[in-house]
Amino acid sequence: MGILDLIFGSKKAKTAPAPRVPTVRPNRPRAPHQQVLDQHFAFIEEIKVHYKQREQGPKFLDRAITACEKQIAMSADDSAAFKADGFSPLPSHTGFKQLAIIYEKQGNLTGAIDLAKRAKREGWAGDWDKRIARCQKRLKGSK
């Protein structure tokens, strides 16, 4: 086949490609730890979407906070699911991090410290020591 055949097409009779047969996979339920991780990642997306929209109105920040709180509420299950999936150490936890940021911005330094301490205690990756130190320094400076 030459370059002109590629450009203008070959004069040979073209045969239709064989029809593709879709692969049928049995409907298998996901493992329980996978379902937990699916929910964990769904909360991450919800947090990101609502937090980006926070300037559009207070309901968006409230929704981001609620999603953070829901993700944090299932952090023990998340931890077990990540470990069952072979993650060691644990990755960062968006709910803890984002809610700590929100608390810091709102001046709720005690709340931010408590969240950071809990996240660190549970083994979630992050700059928890820096956040704790920064918030404690700000607390001392405000007294």
Short mmCIF file of C-alpha atoms in Angstrom, two decimals:
data_model
loop_
_atom_site.label_atom_id
_atom_site.label_comp_id
_atom_site.label_asym_id
_atom_site.label_seq_id
_atom_site.Cartn_x
_atom_site.Cartn_y
_atom_site.Cartn_z
CA MET A 1 0.00 0.00 0.00
CA GLY A 2 1.47 3.35 -1.00
CA ILE A 3 1.06 6.86 0.35
CA LEU A 4 -1.55 7.70 -2.29
CA ASP A 5 -3.58 4.68 -1.21
CA LEU A 6 -3.53 5.98 2.35
CA ILE A 7 -4.64 9.43 1.28
CA PHE A 8 -7.21 8.54 -1.38
CA GLY A 9 -8.05 5.06 -0.28
CA SER A 10 -7.17 1.76 -1.82
CA LYS A 11 -8.99 0.51 -4.90
CA LYS A 12 -9.15 -2.92 -3.34
CA ALA A 13 -12.55 -3.99 -2.10
CA LYS A 14 -12.94 -3.11 1.53
CA THR A 15 -14.29 -5.71 3.86
CA ALA A 16 -16.41 -4.76 6.79
CA PRO A 17 -14.71 -5.19 10.13
CA ALA A 18 -15.92 -8.03 12.26
CA PRO A 19 -18.61 -6.87 14.68
CA ARG A 20 -17.43 -6.36 18.23
CA VAL A 21 -19.07 -8.53 20.77
CA PRO A 22 -19.40 -6.76 24.10
CA THR A 23 -17.74 -8.53 26.97
CA VAL A 24 -20.32 -9.65 29.45
CA ARG A 25 -19.15 -9.48 33.02
CA PRO A 26 -21.16 -10.96 35.82
CA ASN A 27 -22.62 -8.42 38.19
CA ARG A 28 -20.36 -9.01 41.17
CA PRO A 29 -20.84 -6.95 44.31
CA ARG A 30 -17.84 -4.93 45.40
CA ALA A 31 -15.99 -5.93 48.54
CA PRO A 32 -17.21 -4.06 51.64
CA HIS A 33 -13.91 -2.21 52.03
CA GLN A 34 -14.17 -1.07 48.40
CA GLN A 35 -17.64 0.34 49.08
CA VAL A 36 -16.22 2.28 52.03
CA LEU A 37 -13.43 3.66 49.84
CA ASP A 38 -15.95 4.61 47.14
CA GLN A 39 -17.84 6.66 49.72
CA HIS A 40 -14.59 8.18 51.01
CA PHE A 41 -13.64 9.37 47.51
CA ALA A 42 -17.18 10.61 46.84
CA PHE A 43 -16.92 12.84 49.91
CA ILE A 44 -13.60 14.20 48.62
CA GLU A 45 -15.28 15.31 45.40
CA GLU A 46 -18.20 16.80 47.30
CA ILE A 47 -15.83 18.73 49.58
CA LYS A 48 -13.83 20.08 46.63
CA VAL A 49 -16.88 21.16 44.65
CA HIS A 50 -18.61 22.96 47.51
CA TYR A 51 -15.47 24.54 48.94
CA LYS A 52 -14.60 26.03 45.53
CA GLN A 53 -18.07 27.59 45.44
CA ARG A 54 -17.89 29.04 48.98
CA GLU A 55 -17.73 32.63 47.69
CA GLN A 56 -21.08 32.17 45.94
CA GLY A 57 -22.95 31.94 49.20
CA PRO A 58 -22.85 30.55 52.73
CA LYS A 59 -24.77 27.40 51.80
CA PHE A 60 -21.75 26.16 49.82
CA LEU A 61 -19.37 26.51 52.76
CA ASP A 62 -21.98 24.82 54.97
CA ARG A 63 -22.21 21.94 52.49
CA ALA A 64 -18.42 21.61 52.41
CA ILE A 65 -18.31 21.53 56.21
CA THR A 66 -21.07 18.90 56.32
CA ALA A 67 -19.23 16.73 53.79
CA CYS A 68 -16.01 17.07 55.84
CA GLU A 69 -17.87 16.07 59.00
CA LYS A 70 -19.43 13.05 57.28
CA GLN A 71 -16.08 11.91 55.94
CA ILE A 72 -14.47 12.37 59.36
CA ALA A 73 -17.30 10.39 60.98
CA MET A 74 -16.35 7.37 58.91
CA SER A 75 -12.58 7.80 59.32
CA ALA A 76 -12.18 4.60 61.35
CA ASP A 77 -13.91 2.61 58.59
CA ASP A 78 -11.85 4.47 55.97
CA SER A 79 -8.64 3.60 57.80
CA ALA A 80 -9.54 -0.08 57.95
CA ALA A 81 -10.52 -0.08 54.27
CA PHE A 82 -7.27 1.55 53.18
CA LYS A 83 -5.29 -0.94 55.24
CA ALA A 84 -7.29 -3.82 53.71
CA ASP A 85 -6.32 -2.42 50.31
CA GLY A 86 -2.64 -2.45 51.28
CA PHE A 87 -2.10 1.21 52.11
CA SER A 88 0.48 1.73 54.80
CA PRO A 89 0.95 4.41 55.93
CA LEU A 90 -2.44 5.99 55.40
CA PRO A 91 -2.83 8.73 52.79
CA SER A 92 -3.97 12.24 53.60
CA HIS A 93 -7.57 12.76 54.68
CA THR A 94 -9.35 15.59 52.87
CA GLY A 95 -12.11 15.96 55.46
CA PHE A 96 -9.71 16.48 58.36
CA LYS A 97 -7.45 18.80 56.37
CA GLN A 98 -10.17 20.94 54.82
CA LEU A 99 -12.18 21.31 58.01
CA ALA A 100 -9.01 22.26 59.93
CA ILE A 101 -8.33 24.93 57.28
CA ILE A 102 -11.90 26.23 57.56
CA TYR A 103 -11.69 26.33 61.37
CA GLU A 104 -8.37 28.20 61.19
CA LYS A 105 -9.82 30.77 58.79
CA GLN A 106 -12.84 31.19 61.05
CA GLY A 107 -10.61 31.68 64.10
CA ASN A 108 -11.68 28.40 65.69
CA LEU A 109 -8.09 27.51 66.55
CA THR A 110 -9.03 25.06 69.29
CA GLY A 111 -11.23 23.17 66.83
CA ALA A 112 -8.41 23.10 64.26
CA ILE A 113 -5.96 21.81 66.89
CA ASP A 114 -8.37 19.09 68.02
CA LEU A 115 -8.93 17.94 64.43
CA ALA A 116 -5.21 17.89 63.68
CA LYS A 117 -4.47 15.91 66.84
CA ARG A 118 -7.16 13.37 66.01
CA ALA A 119 -5.99 12.99 62.40
CA LYS A 120 -2.42 12.49 63.59
CA ARG A 121 -3.50 9.99 66.26
CA GLU A 122 -5.46 8.00 63.66
CA GLY A 123 -2.41 7.91 61.38
CA TRP A 124 -3.57 10.06 58.46
CA ALA A 125 -0.73 11.66 56.47
CA GLY A 126 -0.41 15.41 56.72
CA ASP A 127 1.43 18.33 58.23
CA TRP A 128 -0.47 17.94 61.48
CA ASP A 129 2.43 18.92 63.77
CA LYS A 130 2.96 22.17 61.84
CA ARG A 131 -0.74 22.98 61.95
CA ILE A 132 -0.94 22.26 65.68
CA ALA A 133 2.14 24.40 66.40
CA ARG A 134 0.87 27.26 64.20
CA CYS A 135 -2.57 27.27 65.83
CA GLN A 136 -1.12 27.03 69.34
CA LYS A 137 1.19 29.98 68.59
CA ARG A 138 -1.76 32.01 67.33
CA LEU A 139 -3.78 31.06 70.40
CA LYS A 140 -1.01 32.23 72.73
CA GLY A 141 -0.65 35.46 70.77
CA SER A 142 -4.35 36.24 71.05
CA LYS A 143 -4.42 35.98 74.84
#
